[in-house]
Short mmCIF file of C-alpha atoms in Angstrom, two decimals:
data_model
loop_
_atom_site.label_atom_id
_atom_site.label_comp_id
_atom_site.label_asym_id
_atom_site.label_seq_id
_atom_site.Cartn_x
_atom_site.Cartn_y
_atom_site.Cartn_z
CA MET A 1 128.63 150.01 126.18
CA LEU A 2 125.54 147.76 127.46
CA ASP A 3 123.08 148.40 130.40
CA LYS A 4 120.81 145.42 132.19
CA ASN A 5 118.46 145.62 129.64
CA GLY A 6 121.30 145.60 126.77
CA ILE A 7 122.65 143.04 127.97
CA ALA A 8 118.80 141.51 128.18
CA ARG A 9 118.81 142.30 124.76
CA ARG A 10 121.29 140.36 123.49
CA ILE A 11 120.93 137.46 125.29
CA ALA A 12 117.32 137.39 123.85
CA LYS A 13 118.74 137.15 120.43
CA GLU A 14 119.73 133.27 121.05
CA LEU A 15 116.51 132.67 122.31
CA GLN A 16 114.61 130.23 119.07
CA ASP A 17 111.21 129.04 118.55
CA GLY A 18 109.92 126.13 120.97
CA TYR A 19 112.62 126.77 123.46
CA TYR A 20 112.35 125.79 126.92
CA VAL A 21 114.03 128.33 129.50
CA ASN A 22 115.35 128.64 132.67
CA LEU A 23 116.67 132.42 133.77
CA GLY A 24 118.25 132.81 136.96
CA ILE A 25 117.24 136.19 139.36
CA GLY A 26 118.98 139.15 138.33
CA ILE A 27 119.72 140.58 134.84
CA PRO A 28 118.28 136.73 133.30
CA THR A 29 114.93 137.63 134.31
CA LEU A 30 114.65 140.27 132.36
CA VAL A 31 115.45 138.52 128.97
CA ALA A 32 111.73 137.25 129.08
CA ASN A 33 110.51 141.18 128.22
CA PHE A 34 112.57 140.76 124.96
CA VAL A 35 111.40 137.60 123.09
CA PRO A 36 111.31 138.07 119.46
CA GLU A 37 107.74 138.67 118.37
CA GLY A 38 105.39 135.62 117.39
CA MET A 39 108.40 133.48 119.00
CA ASN A 40 107.34 130.77 121.29
CA VAL A 41 109.23 130.69 124.25
CA THR A 42 108.19 128.63 127.34
CA PHE A 43 110.02 130.39 130.38
CA GLN A 44 110.42 127.37 133.75
CA SER A 45 110.61 128.24 137.06
CA GLU A 46 112.10 125.76 138.97
CA ASN A 47 109.96 126.07 142.13
CA GLY A 48 107.43 124.48 139.97
CA MET A 49 106.13 126.62 136.70
CA LEU A 50 106.09 126.13 133.42
CA GLY A 51 104.82 128.88 131.08
CA MET A 52 105.37 131.93 133.80
CA GLY A 53 104.26 134.93 132.53
CA SER A 54 104.74 138.97 133.84
CA PHE A 55 103.65 139.88 137.17
CA PRO A 56 100.18 140.82 138.14
CA PHE A 57 98.59 143.09 137.95
CA SER A 58 98.70 145.58 140.99
CA GLY A 59 95.81 144.29 143.81
CA GLU A 60 96.21 140.69 141.96
CA GLU A 61 98.95 139.07 143.49
CA ASP A 62 98.68 135.55 144.76
CA ALA A 63 100.65 134.22 147.73
CA ASP A 64 100.44 130.63 145.97
CA VAL A 65 101.81 131.54 142.73
CA ILE A 66 105.48 133.10 142.98
CA ASN A 67 108.91 132.40 140.86
CA ALA A 68 111.99 130.96 141.97
CA GLY A 69 112.85 134.35 143.06
CA LYS A 70 109.48 134.46 145.61
CA GLN A 71 108.50 137.34 143.33
CA THR A 72 104.74 137.57 142.49
CA VAL A 73 103.72 136.52 139.04
CA THR A 74 101.44 134.89 136.74
CA MET A 75 100.56 132.02 134.88
CA LEU A 76 99.99 132.00 131.01
CA PRO A 77 97.38 130.18 129.53
CA GLY A 78 98.11 126.45 128.80
CA GLY A 79 100.72 126.66 131.81
CA VAL A 80 101.58 123.91 134.05
CA TYR A 81 102.32 123.85 137.71
CA PHE A 82 104.83 121.13 139.85
CA ASP A 83 105.88 119.64 142.48
CA SER A 84 109.79 120.19 143.08
CA ALA A 85 111.14 116.55 142.14
CA THR A 86 109.46 116.48 139.03
CA SER A 87 110.73 120.29 138.11
CA PHE A 88 114.62 119.13 138.56
CA ALA A 89 113.62 115.83 136.59
CA MET A 90 113.23 118.70 133.72
CA ILE A 91 116.54 120.01 134.66
CA ARG A 92 118.75 117.09 135.44
CA GLY A 93 117.17 115.16 132.55
CA GLU A 94 118.07 118.07 129.83
CA HIS A 95 114.59 118.96 129.35
CA VAL A 96 115.19 122.77 129.42
CA ASP A 97 117.03 123.82 126.34
CA LEU A 98 118.82 126.85 127.66
CA THR A 99 119.41 128.20 131.04
CA VAL A 100 120.45 132.19 131.93
CA LEU A 101 122.47 132.42 135.36
CA GLY A 102 124.73 135.53 136.73
CA ALA A 103 127.68 134.47 138.30
CA MET A 104 130.47 136.18 140.25
CA GLU A 105 133.57 134.32 138.14
CA VAL A 106 134.09 132.04 135.00
CA SER A 107 136.82 130.65 134.41
CA GLU A 108 138.61 130.31 130.47
CA THR A 109 137.41 126.36 130.63
CA GLY A 110 133.82 127.06 131.61
CA ASP A 111 133.92 127.04 135.47
CA ILE A 112 131.56 128.97 136.97
CA ALA A 113 130.60 130.23 140.74
CA ASN A 114 127.97 132.04 142.08
CA TRP A 115 126.84 131.06 145.46
CA LYS A 116 129.71 131.49 148.36
CA ILE A 117 132.22 133.76 149.17
CA PRO A 118 134.04 132.17 152.22
CA GLY A 119 133.47 134.37 155.42
CA LYS A 120 131.85 137.02 154.09
CA MET A 121 128.74 135.88 151.98
CA VAL A 122 126.68 132.49 152.24
CA LYS A 123 123.60 132.41 150.29
CA GLY A 124 123.46 128.67 149.22
CA MET A 125 123.65 127.45 145.77
CA GLY A 126 119.41 127.06 145.14
CA GLY A 127 118.94 125.39 141.83
CA ALA A 128 122.14 126.46 140.21
CA MET A 129 124.34 123.68 140.88
CA ASP A 130 121.50 121.33 139.10
CA LEU A 131 121.45 123.72 136.56
CA VAL A 132 124.85 123.85 135.70
CA ALA A 133 125.80 120.42 135.79
CA SER A 134 123.07 119.20 133.03
CA ALA A 135 121.57 122.05 131.25
CA LYS A 136 123.01 121.76 127.16
CA ASN A 137 123.03 125.18 126.67
CA ILE A 138 124.26 127.33 129.45
CA ILE A 139 124.54 131.68 128.77
CA VAL A 140 126.46 133.81 131.70
CA ALA A 141 125.14 137.05 132.24
CA MET A 142 126.48 139.43 133.86
CA GLN A 143 128.92 142.27 134.73
CA HIS A 144 132.71 141.87 133.42
CA VAL A 145 134.28 143.33 136.16
CA ASN A 146 133.34 143.54 139.60
CA LYS A 147 132.80 145.95 142.11
CA ALA A 148 136.12 146.53 142.93
CA GLY A 149 137.10 146.73 139.24
CA GLU A 150 138.64 142.97 139.16
CA SER A 151 138.05 140.75 136.17
CA LYS A 152 135.18 138.01 136.36
CA LEU A 153 136.74 136.32 133.70
CA LEU A 154 139.16 134.20 135.07
CA PRO A 155 142.04 131.71 134.08
CA LYS A 156 141.03 129.78 137.24
CA CYS A 157 138.01 130.50 139.56
CA THR A 158 139.19 132.19 142.95
CA LEU A 159 135.96 131.42 144.79
CA PRO A 160 134.10 127.97 145.37
CA LEU A 161 132.98 126.68 142.46
CA THR A 162 129.22 126.23 141.52
CA GLY A 163 130.07 123.68 138.70
CA ILE A 164 132.87 122.72 136.05
CA GLY A 165 133.39 122.71 132.70
CA CYS A 166 129.50 124.07 131.49
CA VAL A 167 129.32 127.96 130.95
CA LYS A 168 128.92 127.73 126.98
CA LYS A 169 128.64 131.84 126.12
CA ILE A 170 128.67 134.83 127.96
CA ILE A 171 127.39 138.12 127.77
CA THR A 172 128.45 141.30 129.83
CA GLU A 173 128.15 145.02 129.16
CA LEU A 174 131.57 145.06 126.97
CA ALA A 175 131.69 141.99 125.09
CA PHE A 176 129.72 139.04 124.12
CA LEU A 177 132.02 135.78 124.72
CA GLU A 178 132.04 132.23 123.36
CA VAL A 179 133.74 129.68 125.92
CA THR A 180 136.15 127.48 123.37
CA PRO A 181 139.03 124.21 124.44
CA ASN A 182 141.48 127.24 124.04
CA GLY A 183 139.96 130.06 126.04
CA PHE A 184 137.30 133.01 126.06
CA LYS A 185 136.75 133.96 122.06
CA LEU A 186 135.42 137.31 121.80
CA ILE A 187 132.72 136.88 119.08
CA GLU A 188 131.17 140.48 119.43
CA ARG A 189 131.89 143.98 120.80
CA ALA A 190 129.23 145.88 123.08
CA PRO A 191 128.28 149.01 121.26
CA GLY A 192 131.28 151.36 121.30
CA VAL A 193 133.37 149.62 123.33
CA SER A 194 136.83 148.50 121.59
CA VAL A 195 138.75 145.52 121.73
CA GLU A 196 141.27 146.63 123.47
CA GLN A 197 138.70 147.78 126.60
CA ILE A 198 138.06 144.29 126.40
CA GLN A 199 141.31 143.19 126.87
CA GLN A 200 141.95 145.39 129.98
CA ALA A 201 139.03 143.93 131.49
CA THR A 202 139.69 139.72 130.96
CA LEU A 203 142.09 138.51 132.86
CA GLY A 204 141.91 134.85 131.48
CA LYS A 205 142.94 134.14 128.16
CA LEU A 206 141.10 135.82 125.49
CA ILE A 207 141.40 134.51 121.44
CA ILE A 208 140.59 137.59 118.83
CA GLU A 209 140.66 136.59 115.68
CA GLY A 210 139.87 139.11 112.65
CA ASP A 211 137.88 142.20 112.93
CA ILE A 212 135.76 141.58 115.80
CA PRO A 213 131.86 142.70 114.83
CA GLU A 214 130.03 145.51 117.26
CA MET A 215 126.55 143.56 118.19
CA ALA A 216 123.59 144.62 116.56
CA ILE A 217 120.84 145.21 119.28
CA MET B 1 93.36 105.18 164.76
CA GLY B 2 91.92 107.68 162.87
CA LYS B 3 94.36 110.18 160.84
CA VAL B 4 92.37 113.81 161.37
CA PHE B 5 93.55 115.70 164.31
CA LYS B 6 91.91 118.40 165.78
CA ASN B 7 94.95 121.50 165.46
CA ALA B 8 98.77 122.02 165.46
CA ALA B 9 99.12 121.26 169.03
CA ASP B 10 97.64 118.04 168.69
CA ALA B 11 99.05 116.81 165.63
CA THR B 12 102.70 117.75 166.88
CA PHE B 13 102.33 116.90 170.45
CA ASP B 14 104.88 114.05 170.44
CA ILE B 15 107.55 116.20 168.15
CA GLN B 16 110.30 116.73 170.96
CA ASN B 17 114.01 117.80 171.28
CA ASN B 18 116.87 117.15 169.18
CA MET B 19 114.34 115.61 166.69
CA THR B 20 114.89 115.87 162.65
CA LEU B 21 111.71 117.24 161.01
CA ILE B 22 111.23 117.59 157.04
CA LEU B 23 109.46 120.78 156.29
CA GLY B 24 107.91 122.03 153.18
CA GLY B 25 107.28 124.92 151.42
CA PHE B 26 109.73 127.10 148.83
CA GLY B 27 110.27 130.43 150.66
CA LEU B 28 107.12 131.73 152.38
CA CYS B 29 104.91 129.69 149.79
CA GLY B 30 103.02 126.41 150.62
CA LEU B 31 104.66 127.14 153.89
CA PRO B 32 103.13 124.65 157.01
CA GLU B 33 102.13 128.19 159.00
CA ASN B 34 100.34 126.61 161.67
CA CYS B 35 102.73 123.43 162.78
CA ILE B 36 105.45 125.95 162.79
CA ALA B 37 103.70 128.27 165.22
CA GLU B 38 103.24 125.52 167.50
CA LEU B 39 106.96 124.30 167.24
CA VAL B 40 107.66 127.48 168.44
CA LYS B 41 105.34 128.00 171.13
CA LYS B 42 106.19 124.34 172.59
CA GLY B 43 109.79 125.41 172.49
CA VAL B 44 111.57 122.24 171.20
CA THR B 45 114.83 122.75 170.74
CA GLY B 46 118.18 121.09 169.20
CA LEU B 47 116.06 120.65 166.14
CA THR B 48 117.49 119.11 162.81
CA CYS B 49 115.48 121.08 159.75
CA ILE B 50 115.84 119.65 156.26
CA SER B 51 113.97 122.51 154.25
CA ASN B 52 114.70 124.64 150.99
CA ASN B 53 114.92 127.88 152.53
CA ALA B 54 115.09 129.43 156.16
CA GLY B 55 112.43 131.70 155.79
CA VAL B 56 112.93 135.10 156.56
CA ASP B 57 113.89 136.60 159.70
CA ASP B 58 110.47 137.49 161.59
CA PHE B 59 108.11 134.14 159.08
CA GLY B 60 108.61 130.43 158.51
CA LEU B 61 111.53 128.90 159.88
CA GLY B 62 112.94 131.91 161.18
CA LEU B 63 111.27 132.14 163.40
CA LEU B 64 112.89 128.91 164.93
CA LEU B 65 115.81 130.53 164.52
CA LYS B 66 115.44 133.41 166.01
CA ASN B 67 115.08 131.47 169.35
CA HIS B 68 118.05 129.08 168.84
CA GLN B 69 115.34 126.06 168.64
CA ILE B 70 117.62 124.64 165.27
CA LYS B 71 120.92 122.97 165.94
CA LYS B 72 121.68 122.20 162.63
CA MET B 73 119.97 123.71 159.29
CA ILE B 74 120.18 121.35 155.78
CA ALA B 75 118.84 123.48 152.95
CA SER B 76 119.47 125.39 149.56
CA TYR B 77 119.03 129.04 149.43
CA VAL B 78 118.79 130.91 152.75
CA GLY B 79 119.79 134.49 151.50
CA GLU B 80 116.70 135.98 152.45
CA ASN B 81 117.39 135.56 155.93
CA ALA B 82 120.42 137.77 157.52
CA GLU B 83 119.54 135.76 161.13
CA PHE B 84 120.86 132.71 159.52
CA GLU B 85 123.83 133.87 157.76
CA ARG B 86 124.66 136.04 161.29
CA GLN B 87 124.60 132.55 163.37
CA LEU B 88 126.07 131.03 160.34
CA LEU B 89 129.21 132.98 160.15
CA ASN B 90 129.36 132.79 164.14
CA GLY B 91 129.25 129.46 164.38
CA GLU B 92 125.87 129.19 166.11
CA LEU B 93 124.43 126.94 163.57
CA GLU B 94 125.16 123.85 161.68
CA VAL B 95 124.59 124.32 157.90
CA GLU B 96 124.47 121.50 155.36
CA LEU B 97 123.64 123.58 152.09
CA ILE B 98 122.82 121.31 149.28
CA PRO B 99 121.47 121.39 145.56
CA GLN B 100 117.92 122.22 145.18
CA GLY B 101 117.29 119.28 143.11
CA THR B 102 119.31 117.05 145.39
CA LEU B 103 117.61 117.40 148.60
CA ALA B 104 114.05 117.65 146.35
CA GLU B 105 115.74 114.16 145.16
CA ARG B 106 116.49 113.24 148.86
CA CYS B 107 113.49 113.97 150.16
CA ARG B 108 111.62 111.78 146.84
CA ALA B 109 113.78 109.16 147.52
CA SER B 110 113.77 108.90 151.38
CA ALA B 111 109.53 108.59 150.80
CA ALA B 112 110.34 106.09 147.98
CA GLY B 113 112.69 103.58 150.16
CA ILE B 114 115.31 104.61 147.67
CA PRO B 115 119.18 104.71 149.72
CA ALA B 116 121.28 106.34 147.01
CA PHE B 117 120.98 107.91 143.54
CA PHE B 118 124.01 109.30 141.31
CA THR B 119 123.23 113.14 139.97
CA PRO B 120 125.46 115.28 138.51
CA ALA B 121 124.75 118.36 140.27
CA GLY B 122 128.14 119.22 142.64
CA TYR B 123 130.24 117.27 140.97
CA GLY B 124 134.25 118.44 140.62
CA THR B 125 132.59 121.08 143.20
CA GLU B 126 132.92 121.48 147.70
CA VAL B 127 129.09 119.43 147.41
CA ALA B 128 130.87 116.55 146.36
CA GLU B 129 133.97 116.25 149.03
CA GLY B 130 133.67 112.92 150.93
CA LYS B 131 131.14 111.43 148.46
CA GLU B 132 131.25 108.65 146.21
CA VAL B 133 132.02 109.95 142.52
CA ARG B 134 130.85 107.39 139.58
CA ALA B 135 131.50 107.53 135.61
CA PHE B 136 128.51 106.66 133.96
CA ASP B 137 128.32 106.41 129.98
CA GLY B 138 131.34 109.26 129.58
CA LYS B 139 129.64 111.74 132.41
CA MET B 140 130.53 112.48 136.35
CA TYR B 141 128.31 111.59 139.10
CA ILE B 142 128.21 112.20 142.92
CA MET B 143 126.50 109.44 145.26
CA GLU B 144 123.80 111.28 147.07
CA ARG B 145 122.17 109.80 150.06
CA ARG B 146 118.38 109.59 151.58
CA PHE B 147 117.36 111.61 154.51
CA TYR B 148 116.40 109.75 157.95
CA ALA B 149 113.60 112.16 159.37
CA ASP B 150 111.39 111.72 162.53
CA PHE B 151 108.38 113.92 160.94
CA SER B 152 107.72 115.46 157.81
CA ILE B 153 105.71 118.31 157.92
CA ILE B 154 104.04 119.80 154.78
CA LYS B 155 101.07 121.77 154.01
CA ALA B 156 98.37 121.37 151.22
CA TRP B 157 95.35 123.29 149.97
CA LYS B 158 92.92 120.95 150.28
CA GLY B 159 92.62 117.08 152.10
CA ASP B 160 90.93 114.76 152.81
CA THR B 161 89.46 112.53 156.58
CA ASN B 162 91.60 109.49 154.43
CA GLY B 163 94.93 111.93 154.10
CA ASN B 164 94.18 112.85 150.36
CA LEU B 165 95.96 115.81 149.23
CA ILE B 166 95.57 118.64 146.46
CA TYR B 167 98.10 120.94 146.44
CA ARG B 168 97.26 124.70 145.23
CA ALA B 169 99.55 126.19 142.40
CA THR B 170 103.08 126.80 143.29
CA THR B 171 102.55 125.09 147.20
CA ARG B 172 103.31 122.28 145.80
CA ASN B 173 106.90 122.75 145.79
CA PHE B 174 108.81 120.53 148.44
CA ASN B 175 105.39 119.91 150.00
CA LEU B 176 104.51 116.47 147.24
CA PRO B 177 108.20 115.45 147.61
CA MET B 178 108.37 115.30 151.21
CA ALA B 179 105.32 113.76 151.76
CA GLY B 180 105.98 110.22 153.04
CA ALA B 181 109.72 111.17 153.71
CA GLY B 182 110.20 111.46 157.04
CA LYS B 183 108.54 108.17 159.80
CA ILE B 184 105.66 110.13 160.81
CA THR B 185 104.25 112.63 158.02
CA ILE B 186 101.93 115.15 159.07
CA ALA B 187 99.61 117.10 156.52
CA GLU B 188 97.88 120.38 157.34
CA VAL B 189 95.49 121.41 154.67
CA GLU B 190 93.50 124.95 154.36
CA GLU B 191 90.49 123.21 154.20
CA LEU B 192 89.65 119.30 155.19
CA VAL B 193 86.75 117.22 153.47
CA PRO B 194 84.83 114.26 154.34
CA ALA B 195 86.81 111.17 152.38
CA GLY B 196 84.70 110.74 148.84
CA GLU B 197 84.45 114.18 148.58
CA LEU B 198 87.75 114.62 146.29
CA ASP B 199 88.14 113.75 142.53
CA PRO B 200 90.08 110.60 142.83
CA ASP B 201 91.88 111.56 139.26
CA GLN B 202 92.86 115.21 140.86
CA ILE B 203 94.41 114.13 143.58
CA HIS B 204 98.28 115.12 143.97
CA THR B 205 99.35 112.97 147.19
CA PRO B 206 97.81 109.53 147.95
CA GLY B 207 96.92 109.99 151.49
CA ILE B 208 99.04 106.48 152.21
CA PHE B 209 101.78 108.87 152.73
CA ILE B 210 100.26 110.88 155.26
CA LYS B 211 100.00 109.79 159.55
CA ARG B 212 98.24 113.07 160.17
CA ILE B 213 95.47 115.65 159.18
CA PHE B 214 94.36 118.33 159.88
CA GLN B 215 92.86 121.98 159.19
CA GLY B 216 95.22 124.81 160.10
CA ALA B 217 93.30 127.70 162.00
CA THR B 218 94.62 130.59 159.75
CA TYR B 219 96.99 131.47 157.23
CA GLU B 220 98.30 134.12 156.76
CA LYS B 221 100.29 133.34 153.33
CA ARG B 222 102.78 135.76 153.64
CA ILE B 223 104.26 137.07 150.54
CA GLU B 224 107.89 137.47 150.17
CA LYS B 225 108.39 140.14 147.48
CA VAL B 226 105.25 141.51 145.90
CA THR B 227 106.02 142.33 142.48
CA ALA B 228 103.16 143.95 140.11
CA ARG B 229 102.45 146.05 137.28
CA GLU B 230 100.18 148.95 137.27
CA ARG B 231 96.99 148.51 134.74
#
C-alpha cells in the first residue's frame, strides 16, 4: 500500500521533459518533490505563476507570492507572473500538458466530483472545472475508499459533478488505473496489494487483463 | 476632473446600499484592504460582491460577511471562510459559485465590451443549468455572460496620477481583469507617483480603465497560510 508520498512518487513517473504541469491542493502538491533528476518540468499555479518553486526559507515569506492553495511559495529563476484571465487562457487553451488533482468520486466513464457535498460542505470549484474541461491529460490522486470505507471508484458519481468524461488515469494507495471506454482498467498494483483487495475496493467496472504487475517506485 | 482621491473614504463616497461591487484579490493576496475597511466603516448593506474568494473570518470580505453587509456573493472558492459556509447553509446568504476561469473571463469581457462567450468549463455540471449549450468543432461549450457592476475595486503595487498601474508578483491575479469591469473602477495602490515616473513599457493596466486612484494608508498584507522551510 502507498502512503501519500508514494502516490506522489508514482504520479511523478508520468512526468515528461518539457511538461507544463498544474498540481491541485493536497497529495498532488507533493508531486513537485519527486521530479526525476535532470528533467525540466514547469509548474503552473492558476493564481498567476509559471515556474513555481519550493516554500521560502523561514523568515523570507512574501505576502505577495502565494500559490493556488494560498501558501507562501517562491518563484524560480526564469519564472513569470500573470493575471487570472491569462492563467485560464493557458488552461482553457490546452497549453498545460498535465493536470493532477484530487477527487471525492470518479466514475467508470471518467466523470469527476470534487467540489460539493449538498447540505454539508460547499467550498466551491475554484479552478477545477476549467482544468478538467480542458486538460489533455488528467490524473486523479486520491484514496481508493472514503472515510466511511466506501469505494470512490463508482459506476456513476453520486455527488455534484466537476466535469464529465475527462479523467484519464487514477492513482490511489492501492492501484494505478486507466479510464477506458469499457471501465477502469487495472494497470499496476501498489506494493503488497493483491488484485482481490483492489476488486473489493472498486465499485465501478474493473477490467483485469492478464497478470497485473506491482508498481516499481 | 482629476483621478486622484485623498483616501478610501473619499474614493468610495458614493457607494450605496444594494450596489454590485467587483473586488480584486486572490485569497488575501492583492486585496483592496483600505476600501474594504472603509465599506465596513460606512456600513453599506445589501451588497452583491463579485470576488474570487470570500476572505477569512476576520479579514478581507469576511469582515463584510460577519456584519451581514453582503446579500449575494459570486465567487469560485469560499473554503477558507467558516462564517460564509454557515450563512450559506442557513440560507442567510445568496451565493453563485462559478468556475475560476469563468469568473476571470466574465470580468475581462465586462471590461472589454463583450456581452457573452462560450467556455467548456462546467459543461455537464450544475453550473450549466439554464445556460445555452452549443457544440463547436465537436466539443461542448456553455454560454457565460458579462457582469454589470456599479464599481470595480482593485489593488495595485504602484500607480501614477493618470491611473496607470503596476502589480507585484501574484497580486496581479483578478485585479488586472477587473480593471474597467465595473462602471467606475477604483484603484488603491501602495505607492502613488506623478504621471511620467513609471516606464510606459512596464505598465500592466493602462490608466484609461481607472476612474479613481488613491494611495492606501496602510497595508497589513496578511498571509493566509505561512509555509516555510528551514535552512
